[in-house]
C-alpha positions as semicolon CSV with decimal commas, in nm:
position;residue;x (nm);y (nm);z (nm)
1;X;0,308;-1,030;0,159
2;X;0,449;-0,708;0,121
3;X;0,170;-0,514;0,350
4;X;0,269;-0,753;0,592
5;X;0,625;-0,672;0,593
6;X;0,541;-0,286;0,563
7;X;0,681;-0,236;0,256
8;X;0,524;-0,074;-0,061
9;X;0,290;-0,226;-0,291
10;X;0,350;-0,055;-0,644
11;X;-0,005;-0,066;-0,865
12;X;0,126;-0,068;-1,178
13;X;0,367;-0,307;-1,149
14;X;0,349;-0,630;-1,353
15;X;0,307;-0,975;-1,237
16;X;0,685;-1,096;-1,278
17;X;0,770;-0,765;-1,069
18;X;0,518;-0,877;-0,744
19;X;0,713;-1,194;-0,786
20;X;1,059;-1,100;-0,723
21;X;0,933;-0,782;-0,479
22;X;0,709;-1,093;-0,258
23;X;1,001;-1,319;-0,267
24;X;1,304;-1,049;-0,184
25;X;1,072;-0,939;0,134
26;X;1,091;-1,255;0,258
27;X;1,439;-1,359;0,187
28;X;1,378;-1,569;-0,107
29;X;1,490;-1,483;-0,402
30;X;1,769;-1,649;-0,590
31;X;1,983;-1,349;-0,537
32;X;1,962;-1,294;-0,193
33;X;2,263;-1,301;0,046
34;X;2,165;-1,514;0,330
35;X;2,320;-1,775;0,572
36;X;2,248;-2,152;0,617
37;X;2,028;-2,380;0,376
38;X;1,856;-2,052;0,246
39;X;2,147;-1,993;0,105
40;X;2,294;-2,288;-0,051
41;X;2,311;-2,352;-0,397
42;X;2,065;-2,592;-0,437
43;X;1,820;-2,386;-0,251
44;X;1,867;-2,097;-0,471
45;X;1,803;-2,321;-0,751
46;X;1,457;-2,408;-0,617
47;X;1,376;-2,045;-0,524
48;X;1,423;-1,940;-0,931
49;X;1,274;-2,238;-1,052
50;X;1,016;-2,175;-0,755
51;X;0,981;-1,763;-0,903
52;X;0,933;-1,906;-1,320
53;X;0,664;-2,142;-1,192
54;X;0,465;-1,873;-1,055
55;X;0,543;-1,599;-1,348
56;X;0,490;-1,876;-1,633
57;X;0,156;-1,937;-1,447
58;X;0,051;-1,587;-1,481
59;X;0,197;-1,596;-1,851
60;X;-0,065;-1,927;-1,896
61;X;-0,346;-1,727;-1,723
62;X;-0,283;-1,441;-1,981
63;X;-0,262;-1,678;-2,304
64;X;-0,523;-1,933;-2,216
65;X;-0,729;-1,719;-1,922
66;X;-0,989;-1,489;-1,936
67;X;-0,810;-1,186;-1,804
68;X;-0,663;-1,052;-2,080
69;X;-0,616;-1,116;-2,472
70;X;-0,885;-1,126;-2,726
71;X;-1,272;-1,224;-2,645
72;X;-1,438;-1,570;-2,677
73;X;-1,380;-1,941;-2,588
74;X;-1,003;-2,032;-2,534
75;X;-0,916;-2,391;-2,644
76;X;-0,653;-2,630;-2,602
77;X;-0,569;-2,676;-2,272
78;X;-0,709;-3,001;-2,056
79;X;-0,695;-3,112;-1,705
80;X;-0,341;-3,226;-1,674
81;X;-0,252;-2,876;-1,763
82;X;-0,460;-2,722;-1,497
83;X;-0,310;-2,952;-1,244
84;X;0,022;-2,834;-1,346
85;X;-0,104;-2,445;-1,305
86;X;-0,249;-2,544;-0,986
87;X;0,038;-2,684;-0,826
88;X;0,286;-2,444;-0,923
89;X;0,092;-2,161;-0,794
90;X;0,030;-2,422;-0,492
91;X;0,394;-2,503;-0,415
92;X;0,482;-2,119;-0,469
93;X;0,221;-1,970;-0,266
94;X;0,298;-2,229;-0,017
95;X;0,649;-2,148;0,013
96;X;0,530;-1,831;0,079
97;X;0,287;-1,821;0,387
98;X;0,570;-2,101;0,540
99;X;0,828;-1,902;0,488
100;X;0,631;-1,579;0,649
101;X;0,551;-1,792;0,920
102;X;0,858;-1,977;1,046
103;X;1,002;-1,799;1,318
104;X;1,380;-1,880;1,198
105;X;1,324;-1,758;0,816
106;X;1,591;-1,528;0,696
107;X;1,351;-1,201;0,644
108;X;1,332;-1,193;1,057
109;X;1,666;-1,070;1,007
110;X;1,596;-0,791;0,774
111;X;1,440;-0,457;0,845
112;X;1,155;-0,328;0,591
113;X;1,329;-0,093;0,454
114;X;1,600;-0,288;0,347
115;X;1,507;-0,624;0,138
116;X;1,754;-0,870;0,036
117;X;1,890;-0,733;-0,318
């Protein structure tokens, strides 16, 4: 997302930090000043609940994944809760590629270099 808006991609930076850096290049985070629905209340609402589903999906991957934490068999999850992880990183990254695709989103009106704060 952010290669695609020519904007910098920092390595180090930590999952809740791509978050917010994805979703201010296009317009879409909570805090960003923009006109019409994008910028209702109710939409802004969505966007942060939209930005905690996809952070407290990378905070289940960490506790319950295999990417990180200590070695062997995790336990304690079942299927409902990988439908849940699988549909919040679903609606999220779908909000996403829509939002990088409609012509009349509000990051058509920014320049890279200059993000919605």
């Amino acid at each position: 997302m952010l290669d695609t808006r020519g904007l910098p991609v920092d390595d180090r930076a930590d999952f809740p930090a791509l978050v917010k850096a994805a979703q201010q290049a296009l317009g879409l985070h909570p805090s960003a000043h923009v006109a019409g629905p994008d910028g209702h209340n109710a939409v802004k609402q969505i966007l942060g609940a939209a930005s905690s589903m996809a952070n407290a999906v990378g905070e289940l991957r960490n506790r319950y994944g295999t990417g990180h934490g200590p070695v062997g068999a995790r336990a304690g999850l079942g299927a409902r809760h990988a439908h849940l992880a699988v549909n919040a990183a679903t609606t999220w990254c779908q909000l996403m590629l829509d939002t990088l695709a409609d012509e009349k989103a509000p990051w058509r009106n920014q320049t890279p270099e200059t993000p919605s704060a």
